[in-house]
Tab-separated table of C-alpha atoms in Angstrom:
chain	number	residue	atom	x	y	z
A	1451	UNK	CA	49.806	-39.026	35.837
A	1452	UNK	CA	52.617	-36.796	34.330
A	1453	UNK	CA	50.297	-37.486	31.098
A	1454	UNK	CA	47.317	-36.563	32.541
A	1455	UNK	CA	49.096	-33.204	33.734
A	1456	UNK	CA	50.544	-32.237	30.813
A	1457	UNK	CA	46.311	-32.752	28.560
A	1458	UNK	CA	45.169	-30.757	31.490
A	1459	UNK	CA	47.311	-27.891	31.560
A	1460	UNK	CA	47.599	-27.606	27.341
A	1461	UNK	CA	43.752	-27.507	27.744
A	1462	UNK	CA	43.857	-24.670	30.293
A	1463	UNK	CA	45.888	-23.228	28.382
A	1464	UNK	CA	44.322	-23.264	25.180
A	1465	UNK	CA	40.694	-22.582	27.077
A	1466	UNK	CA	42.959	-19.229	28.721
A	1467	UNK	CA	43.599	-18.276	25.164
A	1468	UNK	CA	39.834	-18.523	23.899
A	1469	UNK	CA	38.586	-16.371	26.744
A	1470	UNK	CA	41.153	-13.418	26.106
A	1471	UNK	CA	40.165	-13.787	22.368
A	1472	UNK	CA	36.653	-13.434	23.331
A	1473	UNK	CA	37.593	-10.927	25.686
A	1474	UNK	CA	39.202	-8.606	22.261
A	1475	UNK	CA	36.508	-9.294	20.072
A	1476	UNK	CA	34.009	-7.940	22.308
A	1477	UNK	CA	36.385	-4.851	23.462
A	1478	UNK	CA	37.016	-4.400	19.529
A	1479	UNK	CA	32.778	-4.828	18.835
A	1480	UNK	CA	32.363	-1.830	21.663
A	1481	UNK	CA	34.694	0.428	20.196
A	1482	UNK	CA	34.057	0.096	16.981
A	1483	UNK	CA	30.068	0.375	17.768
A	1484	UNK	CA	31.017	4.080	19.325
A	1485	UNK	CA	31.789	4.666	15.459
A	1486	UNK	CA	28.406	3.761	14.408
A	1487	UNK	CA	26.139	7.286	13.140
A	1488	UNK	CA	23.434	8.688	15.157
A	1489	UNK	CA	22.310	10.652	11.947
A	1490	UNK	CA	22.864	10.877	8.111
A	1491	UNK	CA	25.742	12.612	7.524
A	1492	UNK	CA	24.534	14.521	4.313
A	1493	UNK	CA	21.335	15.742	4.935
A	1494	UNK	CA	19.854	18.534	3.100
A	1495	UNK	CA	21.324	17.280	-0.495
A	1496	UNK	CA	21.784	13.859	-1.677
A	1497	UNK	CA	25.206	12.837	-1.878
A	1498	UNK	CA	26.821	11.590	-5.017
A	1499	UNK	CA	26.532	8.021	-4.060
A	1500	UNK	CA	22.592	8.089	-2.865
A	1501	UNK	CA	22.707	9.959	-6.807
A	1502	UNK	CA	24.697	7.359	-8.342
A	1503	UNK	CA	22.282	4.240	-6.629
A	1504	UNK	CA	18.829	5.692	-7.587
A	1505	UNK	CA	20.503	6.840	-11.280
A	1506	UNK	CA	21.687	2.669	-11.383
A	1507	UNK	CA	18.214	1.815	-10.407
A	1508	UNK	CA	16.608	4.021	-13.362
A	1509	UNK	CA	19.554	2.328	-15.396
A	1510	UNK	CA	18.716	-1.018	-14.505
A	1511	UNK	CA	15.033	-1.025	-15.017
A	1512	UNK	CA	15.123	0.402	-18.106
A	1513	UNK	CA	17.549	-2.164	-19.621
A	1514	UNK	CA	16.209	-4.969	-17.918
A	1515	UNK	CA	12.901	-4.556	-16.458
A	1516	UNK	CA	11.438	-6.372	-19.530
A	1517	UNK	CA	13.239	-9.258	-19.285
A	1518	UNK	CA	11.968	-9.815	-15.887
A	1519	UNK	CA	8.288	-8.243	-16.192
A	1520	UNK	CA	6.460	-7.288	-19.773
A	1521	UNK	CA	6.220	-3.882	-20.042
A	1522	UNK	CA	8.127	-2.888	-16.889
A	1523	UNK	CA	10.522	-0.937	-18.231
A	1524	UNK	CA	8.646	1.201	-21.081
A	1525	UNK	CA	8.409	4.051	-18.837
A	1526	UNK	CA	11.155	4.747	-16.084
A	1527	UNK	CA	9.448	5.205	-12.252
A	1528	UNK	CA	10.444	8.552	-10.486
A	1529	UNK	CA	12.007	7.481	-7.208
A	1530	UNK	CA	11.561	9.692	-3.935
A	1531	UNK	CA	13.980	8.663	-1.414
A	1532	UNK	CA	13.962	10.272	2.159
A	1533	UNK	CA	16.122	10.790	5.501
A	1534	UNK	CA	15.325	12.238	9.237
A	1535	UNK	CA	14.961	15.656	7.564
A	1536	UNK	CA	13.588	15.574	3.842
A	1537	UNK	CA	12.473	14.028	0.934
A	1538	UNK	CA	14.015	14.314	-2.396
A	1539	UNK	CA	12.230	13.729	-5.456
A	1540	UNK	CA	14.151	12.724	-8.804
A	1541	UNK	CA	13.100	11.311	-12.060
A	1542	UNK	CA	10.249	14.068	-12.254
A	1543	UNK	CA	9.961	17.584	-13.548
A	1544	UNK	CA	7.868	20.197	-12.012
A	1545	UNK	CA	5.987	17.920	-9.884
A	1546	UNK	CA	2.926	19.121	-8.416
A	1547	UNK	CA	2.902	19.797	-4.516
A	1548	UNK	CA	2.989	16.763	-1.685
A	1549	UNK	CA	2.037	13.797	-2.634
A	1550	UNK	CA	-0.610	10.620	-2.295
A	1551	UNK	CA	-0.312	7.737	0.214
A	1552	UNK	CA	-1.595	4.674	-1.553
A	1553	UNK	CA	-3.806	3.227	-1.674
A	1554	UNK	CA	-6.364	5.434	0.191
A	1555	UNK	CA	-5.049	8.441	-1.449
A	1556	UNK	CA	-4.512	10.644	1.617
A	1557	UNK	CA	-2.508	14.107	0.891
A	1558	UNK	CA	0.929	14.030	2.522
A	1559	UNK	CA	3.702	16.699	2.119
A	1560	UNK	CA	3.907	20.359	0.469
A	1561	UNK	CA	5.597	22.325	-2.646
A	1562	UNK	CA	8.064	20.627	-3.649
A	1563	UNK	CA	11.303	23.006	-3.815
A	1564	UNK	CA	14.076	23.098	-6.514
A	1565	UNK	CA	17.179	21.511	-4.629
A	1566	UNK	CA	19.576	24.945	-5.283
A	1567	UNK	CA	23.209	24.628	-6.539
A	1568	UNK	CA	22.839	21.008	-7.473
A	1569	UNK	CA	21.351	18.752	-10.162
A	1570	UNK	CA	20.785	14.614	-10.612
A	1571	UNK	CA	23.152	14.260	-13.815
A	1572	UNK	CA	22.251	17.929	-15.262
A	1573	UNK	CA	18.566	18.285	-14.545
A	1574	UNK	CA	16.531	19.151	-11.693
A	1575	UNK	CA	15.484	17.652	-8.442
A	1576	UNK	CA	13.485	18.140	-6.041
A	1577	UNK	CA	13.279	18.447	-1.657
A	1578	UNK	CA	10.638	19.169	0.790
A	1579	UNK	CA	10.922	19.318	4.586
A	1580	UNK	CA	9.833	16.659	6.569
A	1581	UNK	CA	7.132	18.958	9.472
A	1582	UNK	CA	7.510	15.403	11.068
A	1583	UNK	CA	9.908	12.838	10.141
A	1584	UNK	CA	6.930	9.937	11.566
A	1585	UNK	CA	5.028	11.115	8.579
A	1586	UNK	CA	7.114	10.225	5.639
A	1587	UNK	CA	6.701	8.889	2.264
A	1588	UNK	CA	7.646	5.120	3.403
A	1589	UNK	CA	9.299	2.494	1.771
A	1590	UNK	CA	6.314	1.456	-0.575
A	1591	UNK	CA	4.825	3.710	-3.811
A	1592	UNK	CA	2.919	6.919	-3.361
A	1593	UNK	CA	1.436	9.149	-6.087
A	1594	UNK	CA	2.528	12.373	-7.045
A	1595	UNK	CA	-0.223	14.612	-9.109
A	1596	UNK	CA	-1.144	11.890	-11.108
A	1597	UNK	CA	1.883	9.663	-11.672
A	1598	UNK	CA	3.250	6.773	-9.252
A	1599	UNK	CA	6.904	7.286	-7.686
A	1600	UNK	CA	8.684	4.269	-6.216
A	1601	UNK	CA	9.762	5.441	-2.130
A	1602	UNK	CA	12.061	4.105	-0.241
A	1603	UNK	CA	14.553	5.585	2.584
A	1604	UNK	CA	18.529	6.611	1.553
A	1605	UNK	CA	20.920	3.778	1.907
A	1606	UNK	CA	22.939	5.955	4.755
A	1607	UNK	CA	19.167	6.591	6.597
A	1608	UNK	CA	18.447	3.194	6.544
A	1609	UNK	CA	21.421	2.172	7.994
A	1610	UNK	CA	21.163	4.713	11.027
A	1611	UNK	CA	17.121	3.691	11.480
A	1612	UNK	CA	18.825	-0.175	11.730
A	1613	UNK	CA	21.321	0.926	14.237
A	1614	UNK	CA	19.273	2.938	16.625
A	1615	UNK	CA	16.697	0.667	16.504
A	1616	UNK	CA	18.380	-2.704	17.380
A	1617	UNK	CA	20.310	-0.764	19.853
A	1618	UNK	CA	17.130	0.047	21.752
A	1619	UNK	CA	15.553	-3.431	21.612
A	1620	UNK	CA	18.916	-5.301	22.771
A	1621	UNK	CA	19.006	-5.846	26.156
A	1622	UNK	CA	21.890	-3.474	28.225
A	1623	UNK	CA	26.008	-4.611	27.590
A	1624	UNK	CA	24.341	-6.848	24.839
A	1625	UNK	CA	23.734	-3.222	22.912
A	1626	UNK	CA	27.216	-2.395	23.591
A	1627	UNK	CA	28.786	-5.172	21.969
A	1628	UNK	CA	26.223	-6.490	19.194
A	1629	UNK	CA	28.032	-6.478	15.431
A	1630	UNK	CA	25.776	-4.106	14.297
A	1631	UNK	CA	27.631	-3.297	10.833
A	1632	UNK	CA	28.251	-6.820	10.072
A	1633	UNK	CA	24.631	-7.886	10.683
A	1634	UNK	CA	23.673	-4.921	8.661
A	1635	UNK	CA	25.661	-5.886	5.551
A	1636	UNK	CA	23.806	-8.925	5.284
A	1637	UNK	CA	20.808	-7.811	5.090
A	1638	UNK	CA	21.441	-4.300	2.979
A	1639	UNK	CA	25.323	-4.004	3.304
A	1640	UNK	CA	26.306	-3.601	-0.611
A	1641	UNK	CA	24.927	-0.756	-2.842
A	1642	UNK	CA	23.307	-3.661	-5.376
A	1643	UNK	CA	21.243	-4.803	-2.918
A	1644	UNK	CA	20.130	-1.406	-2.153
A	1645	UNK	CA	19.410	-0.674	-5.727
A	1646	UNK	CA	17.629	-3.944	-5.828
A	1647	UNK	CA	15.458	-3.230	-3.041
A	1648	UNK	CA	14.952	0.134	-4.772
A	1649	UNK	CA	13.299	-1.864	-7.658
A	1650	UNK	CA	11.282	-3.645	-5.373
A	1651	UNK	CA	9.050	-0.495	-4.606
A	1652	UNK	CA	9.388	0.646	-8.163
A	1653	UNK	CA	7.434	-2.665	-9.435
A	1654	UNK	CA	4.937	-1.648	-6.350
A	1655	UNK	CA	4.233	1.253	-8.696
A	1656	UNK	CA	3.571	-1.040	-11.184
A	1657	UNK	CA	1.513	-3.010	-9.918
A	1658	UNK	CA	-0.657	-0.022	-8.978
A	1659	UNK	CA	-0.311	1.371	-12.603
A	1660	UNK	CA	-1.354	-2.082	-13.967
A	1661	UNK	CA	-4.721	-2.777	-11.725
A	1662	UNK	CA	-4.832	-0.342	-9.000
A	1663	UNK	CA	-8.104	-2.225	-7.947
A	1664	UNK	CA	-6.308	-5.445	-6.681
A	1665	UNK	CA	-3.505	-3.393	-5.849
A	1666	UNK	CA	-5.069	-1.255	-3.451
A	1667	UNK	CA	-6.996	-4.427	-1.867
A	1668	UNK	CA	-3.886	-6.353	-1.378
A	1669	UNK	CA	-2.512	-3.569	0.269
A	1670	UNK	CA	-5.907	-2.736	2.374
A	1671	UNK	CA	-5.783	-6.037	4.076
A	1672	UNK	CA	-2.298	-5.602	5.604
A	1673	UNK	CA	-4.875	-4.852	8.450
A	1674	UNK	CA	-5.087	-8.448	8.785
A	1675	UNK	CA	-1.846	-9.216	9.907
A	1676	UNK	CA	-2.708	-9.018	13.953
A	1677	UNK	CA	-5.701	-11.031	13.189
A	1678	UNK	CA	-3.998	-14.158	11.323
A	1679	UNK	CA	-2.791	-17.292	13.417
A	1680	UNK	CA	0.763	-16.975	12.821
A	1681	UNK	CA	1.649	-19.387	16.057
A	1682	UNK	CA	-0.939	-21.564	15.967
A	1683	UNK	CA	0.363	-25.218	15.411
A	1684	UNK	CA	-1.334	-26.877	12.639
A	1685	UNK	CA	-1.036	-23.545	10.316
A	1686	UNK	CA	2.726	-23.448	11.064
A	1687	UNK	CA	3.395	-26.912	10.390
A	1688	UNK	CA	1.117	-26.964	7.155
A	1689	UNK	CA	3.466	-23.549	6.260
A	1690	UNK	CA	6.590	-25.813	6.678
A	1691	UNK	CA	5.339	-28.774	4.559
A	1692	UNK	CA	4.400	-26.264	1.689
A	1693	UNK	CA	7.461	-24.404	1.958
A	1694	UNK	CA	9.499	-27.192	1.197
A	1695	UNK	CA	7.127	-28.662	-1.499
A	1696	UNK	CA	7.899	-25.242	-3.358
A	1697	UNK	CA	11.835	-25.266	-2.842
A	1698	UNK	CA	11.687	-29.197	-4.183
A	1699	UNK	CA	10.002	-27.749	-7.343
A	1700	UNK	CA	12.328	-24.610	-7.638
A	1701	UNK	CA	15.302	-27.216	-7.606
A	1702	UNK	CA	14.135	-30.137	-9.781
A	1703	UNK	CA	15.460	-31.392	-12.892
A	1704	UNK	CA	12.538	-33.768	-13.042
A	1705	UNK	CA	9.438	-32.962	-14.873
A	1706	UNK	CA	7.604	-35.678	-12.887
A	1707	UNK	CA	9.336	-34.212	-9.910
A	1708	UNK	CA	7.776	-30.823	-10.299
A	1709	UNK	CA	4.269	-31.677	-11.092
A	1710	UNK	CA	3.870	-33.962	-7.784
A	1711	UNK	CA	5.389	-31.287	-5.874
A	1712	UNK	CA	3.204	-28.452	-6.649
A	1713	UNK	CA	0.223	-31.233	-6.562
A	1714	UNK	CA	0.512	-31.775	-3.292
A	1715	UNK	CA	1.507	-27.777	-2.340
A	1716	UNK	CA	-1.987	-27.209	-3.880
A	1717	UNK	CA	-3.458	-29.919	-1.816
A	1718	UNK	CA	-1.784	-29.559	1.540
A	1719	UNK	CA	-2.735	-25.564	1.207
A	1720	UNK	CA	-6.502	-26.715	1.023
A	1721	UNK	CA	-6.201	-29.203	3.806
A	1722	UNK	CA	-3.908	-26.694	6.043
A	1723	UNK	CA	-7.030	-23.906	5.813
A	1724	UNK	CA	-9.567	-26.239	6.024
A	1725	UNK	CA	-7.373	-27.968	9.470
A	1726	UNK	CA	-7.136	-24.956	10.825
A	1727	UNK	CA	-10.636	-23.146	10.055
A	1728	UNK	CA	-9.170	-20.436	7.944
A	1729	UNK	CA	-11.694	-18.096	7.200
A	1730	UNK	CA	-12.098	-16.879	3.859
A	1731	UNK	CA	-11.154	-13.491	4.369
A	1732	UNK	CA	-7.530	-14.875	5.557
A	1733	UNK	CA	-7.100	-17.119	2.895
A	1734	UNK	CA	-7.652	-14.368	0.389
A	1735	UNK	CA	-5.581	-12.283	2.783
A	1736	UNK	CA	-2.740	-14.934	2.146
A	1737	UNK	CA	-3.173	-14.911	-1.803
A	1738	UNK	CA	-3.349	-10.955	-1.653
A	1739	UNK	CA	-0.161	-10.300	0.254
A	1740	UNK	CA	2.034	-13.276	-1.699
A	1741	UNK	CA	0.744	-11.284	-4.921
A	1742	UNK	CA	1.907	-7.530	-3.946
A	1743	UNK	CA	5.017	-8.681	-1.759
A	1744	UNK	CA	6.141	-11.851	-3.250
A	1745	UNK	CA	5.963	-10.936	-7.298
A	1746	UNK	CA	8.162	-7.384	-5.681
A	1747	UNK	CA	10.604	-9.830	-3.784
A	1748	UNK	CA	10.768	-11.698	-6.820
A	1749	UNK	CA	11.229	-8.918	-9.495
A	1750	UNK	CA	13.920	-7.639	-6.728
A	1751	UNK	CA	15.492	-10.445	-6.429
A	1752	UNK	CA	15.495	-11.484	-10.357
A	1753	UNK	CA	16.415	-8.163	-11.814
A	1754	UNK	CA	20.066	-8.450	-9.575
A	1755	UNK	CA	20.387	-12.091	-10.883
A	1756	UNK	CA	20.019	-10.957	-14.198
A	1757	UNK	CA	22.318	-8.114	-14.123
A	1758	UNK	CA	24.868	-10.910	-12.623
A	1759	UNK	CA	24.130	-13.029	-15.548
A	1760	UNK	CA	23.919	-10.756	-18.872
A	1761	UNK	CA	26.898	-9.796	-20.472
A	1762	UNK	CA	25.921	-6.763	-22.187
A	1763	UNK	CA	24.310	-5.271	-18.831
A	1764	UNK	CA	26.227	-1.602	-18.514
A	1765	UNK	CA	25.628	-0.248	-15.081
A	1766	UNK	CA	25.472	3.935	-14.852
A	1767	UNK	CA	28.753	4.901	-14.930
A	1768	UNK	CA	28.929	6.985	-11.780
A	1769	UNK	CA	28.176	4.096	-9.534
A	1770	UNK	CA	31.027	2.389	-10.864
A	1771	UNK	CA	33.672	4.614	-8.199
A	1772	UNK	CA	32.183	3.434	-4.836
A	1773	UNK	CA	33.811	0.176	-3.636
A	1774	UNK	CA	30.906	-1.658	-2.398
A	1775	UNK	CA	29.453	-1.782	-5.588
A	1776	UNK	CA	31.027	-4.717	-7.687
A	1777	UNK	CA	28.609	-4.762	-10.807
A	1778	UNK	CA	26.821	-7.533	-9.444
A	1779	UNK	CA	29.387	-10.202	-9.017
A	1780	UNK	CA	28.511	-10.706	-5.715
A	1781	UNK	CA	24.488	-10.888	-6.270
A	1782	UNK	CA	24.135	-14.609	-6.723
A	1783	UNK	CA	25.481	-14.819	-3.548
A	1784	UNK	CA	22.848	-12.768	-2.240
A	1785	UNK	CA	20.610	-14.738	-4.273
A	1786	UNK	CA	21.315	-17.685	-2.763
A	1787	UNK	CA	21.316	-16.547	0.346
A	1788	UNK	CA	17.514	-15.168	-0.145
A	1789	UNK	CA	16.614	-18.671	-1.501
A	1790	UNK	CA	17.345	-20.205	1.383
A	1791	UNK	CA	15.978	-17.934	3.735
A	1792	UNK	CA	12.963	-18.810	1.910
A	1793	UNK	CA	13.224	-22.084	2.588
A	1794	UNK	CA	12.437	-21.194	6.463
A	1795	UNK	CA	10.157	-18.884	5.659
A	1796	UNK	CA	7.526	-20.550	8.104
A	1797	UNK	CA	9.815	-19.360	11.001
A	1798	UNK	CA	8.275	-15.840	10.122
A	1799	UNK	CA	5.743	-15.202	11.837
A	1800	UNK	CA	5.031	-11.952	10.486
A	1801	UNK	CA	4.044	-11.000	6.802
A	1802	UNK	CA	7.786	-11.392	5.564
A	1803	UNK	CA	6.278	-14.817	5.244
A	1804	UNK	CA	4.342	-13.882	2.528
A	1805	UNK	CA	7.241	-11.831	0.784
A	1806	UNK	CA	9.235	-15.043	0.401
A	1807	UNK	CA	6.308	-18.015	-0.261
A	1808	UNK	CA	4.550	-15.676	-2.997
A	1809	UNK	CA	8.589	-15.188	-4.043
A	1810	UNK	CA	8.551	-18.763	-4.582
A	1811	UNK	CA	5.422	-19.448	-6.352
A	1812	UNK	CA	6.516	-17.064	-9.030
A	1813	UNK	CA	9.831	-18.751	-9.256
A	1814	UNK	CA	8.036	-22.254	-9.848
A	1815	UNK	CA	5.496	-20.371	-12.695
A	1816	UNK	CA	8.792	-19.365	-14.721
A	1817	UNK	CA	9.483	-22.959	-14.722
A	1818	UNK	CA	6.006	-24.407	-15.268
A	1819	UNK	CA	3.991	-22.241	-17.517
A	1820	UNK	CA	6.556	-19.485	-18.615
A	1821	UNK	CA	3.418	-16.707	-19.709
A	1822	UNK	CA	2.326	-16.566	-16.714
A	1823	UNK	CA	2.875	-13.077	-16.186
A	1824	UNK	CA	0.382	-12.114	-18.386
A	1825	UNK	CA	-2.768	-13.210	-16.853
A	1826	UNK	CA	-0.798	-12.077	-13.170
A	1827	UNK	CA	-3.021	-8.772	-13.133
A	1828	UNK	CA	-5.839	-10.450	-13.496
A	1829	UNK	CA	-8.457	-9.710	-10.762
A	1830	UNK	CA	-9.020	-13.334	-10.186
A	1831	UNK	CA	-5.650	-14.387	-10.629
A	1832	UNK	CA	-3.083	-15.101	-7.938
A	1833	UNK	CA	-0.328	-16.871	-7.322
A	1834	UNK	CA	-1.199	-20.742	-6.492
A	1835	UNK	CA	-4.623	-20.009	-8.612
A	1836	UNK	CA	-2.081	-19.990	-11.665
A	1837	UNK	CA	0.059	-23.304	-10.332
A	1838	UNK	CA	-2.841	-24.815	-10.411
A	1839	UNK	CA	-3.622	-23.638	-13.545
A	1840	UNK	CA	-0.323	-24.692	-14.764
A	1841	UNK	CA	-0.502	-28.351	-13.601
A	1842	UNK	CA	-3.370	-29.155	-16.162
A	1843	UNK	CA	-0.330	-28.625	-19.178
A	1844	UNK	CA	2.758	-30.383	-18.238
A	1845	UNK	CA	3.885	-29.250	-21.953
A	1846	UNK	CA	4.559	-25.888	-21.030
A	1847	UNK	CA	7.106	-27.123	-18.473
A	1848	UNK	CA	10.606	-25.522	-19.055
A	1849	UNK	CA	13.149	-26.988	-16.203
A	1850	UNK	CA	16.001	-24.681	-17.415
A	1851	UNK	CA	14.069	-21.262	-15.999
């Protein structure tokens, strides 16, 4: 009995402990939530990091945007970047007023202003005023006169936009305590993945530049999204089995390995839209969205492995001072991390889907028919039209990509 005492009150004890630990963490979560901004801090200027991150992105693509696309990287993409208040246009010299929403080229914006008493690394830049900060250049690629420009929100913007919003979708006391800035660091914490994500709407303007006619249709048919049957049970559970029949031929050191994999991907893809009576128009809206999204999450996701990798890569010097940037040491991590989020990709059941399944199709191409990328502009050309393309020459299989 004395035994049974003593288990009983060590557990009590121990069970007393773990309640007043929860009871900190959550008192420390609140307080340190009241810390979290309602609003950018710098607002009508860019600061010197929001400089330094779209200077490293410029850097980046023009050193390595080759080695992860031909020809991306011959010409450097302007970069607008945008907060509650204005937009700020750099990379660009005397631009012309406003600029283009793509792909139905509809006039946004006004004169662009000279941004007084400061530069972007001894040249010019550019602001406008927001008239309403719901009409905004986006995170995607716009036109200005007639070049593209890769948009996408400032780091410190993006951050608040996370914050308020998952605030007001939490249900009450769960707002007050949610780790807001942890969860946030995972998904955009450091500055490399920022700069990375950067690159993912500069290659949008790419993609536009290179075939604006299958760009602008990929893009058209976001429309689609309400209309597809993201919950109904055979398409989910065809997603699943092709999902993993990609990641088994992104991770194979068998040549035999690979080609039965994407063999069946090809063939469970046809059964899965013929199961569930996928019309035509949503199986093209599948291929379409894999091609713009995907090949963007992929060159995103690439160029910060590569920068990881090379040895010669120099980053832009000023970006070298802020703490959370650690020349890409850390971005295999993140790599990794992506990967296997990919790998439950089917649990989306929203277009990310697409951003990670036409991510892994283009990761499977580097390792079955390494040219690729040259017929991936094609009009009839996408993603699983080329793997199964590549399964008629097993020669051109290269396991080490």
């Amino acid at each position: 009995m004395e035994t049974i005492k003593k288990i009983l009150k060590g557990t009590l004890k121990i069970f007393k402990w773990l309640f007043i630990s929860i009871l900190l963490l959550i008192g420390l979560s609140a307080l340190y939530n009241i810390s979290l901004p309602k609003s950018s801090k710098t607002i009508d200027i860019l600061s010197k990091k929001e400089k330094a991150m779209i200077a490293e992105a410029m850097n980046l693509q023009r050193k390595l945007g080759k080695e992860v696309f031909p020809e991306w990287g011959d010409s450097i993409t302007p970069i607008i970047v945008y907060n509650e208040k204005y937009a700020f246009l750099t990379g660009y010299s005397n631009p012309p007023s406003g600029w283009l929403k793509m792909p139905n080229r509809e006039f946004r914006g006004k004169e662009w202003e000279k941004v007084p008493d400061d530069d972007f690394y001894g040249v010019p830049y550019y602001r406008q005023l927001l008239s309403d900060p719901n009409i905004n250049p986006e995170n995607f690629a716009v036109m200005v006169g007639d070049r593209w420009v890769a948009t996408i929100q400032t780091k410190e913007y993006a951050a608040v936009k996370f914050y308020n919003g998952f605030r007001n979708e939490l249900p009450p006391v769960v707002n007050l305590i949610f780790p807001y800035r942890t969860f946030w660091n995972m998904i955009m914490g450091t500055a490399e993945q920022y700069i990375a994500a950067t690159l993912h709407e500069s290659f949008h303007a790419f993609q536009g530049t290179k075939n604006f006619e299958k760009f602008a249709d990929a893009e058209s048919v976001a429309r689609l999204e309400d209309e597809y049957p993201w919950f109904q049970s055979s398409n989910a559970e065809g997603w699943r089995e092709e999902i993993n029949l990609l990641v088994k031929a992104c991770v194979t050191d068998d040549k035999k390995v690979l080609s039965e994999s994407i063999s069946q991907f090809v063939e469970m893809r046809r059964q899965r839209r013929e199961n569930v009576s996928l019309s035509n128009e949503l199986a093209l809206y599948e291929q379409q969205r894999e091609w713009l999204e995907g090949l963007a999450k992929y060159v995103e996701l690439t160029i910060g492995l590569k920068a990881n990798q090379s040895q010669q890569y120099d980053s832009f010097e000023a970006i070298r001072i802020f703490p959370d940037f650690k020349n890409y040491k850390n971005f295999e991590k993140y790599y990794t991390r992506q990967l296997h989020e990919a790998g439950r990709a089917a649990s989306h059941d929203n277009e990310n889907r697409f951003y990670f399944t036409g991510f892994l199709q283009a990761l499977v191409l580097d390792r079955m028919m390494p040219d690729w990328k040259n017929e991936a502009f094609h009009n009839d050309a996408f993603l699983d039209d080329l793997l199964e393309k590549a399964l008629k020459n097993s020669s051109t299989f290269n396991l080490n990509s």
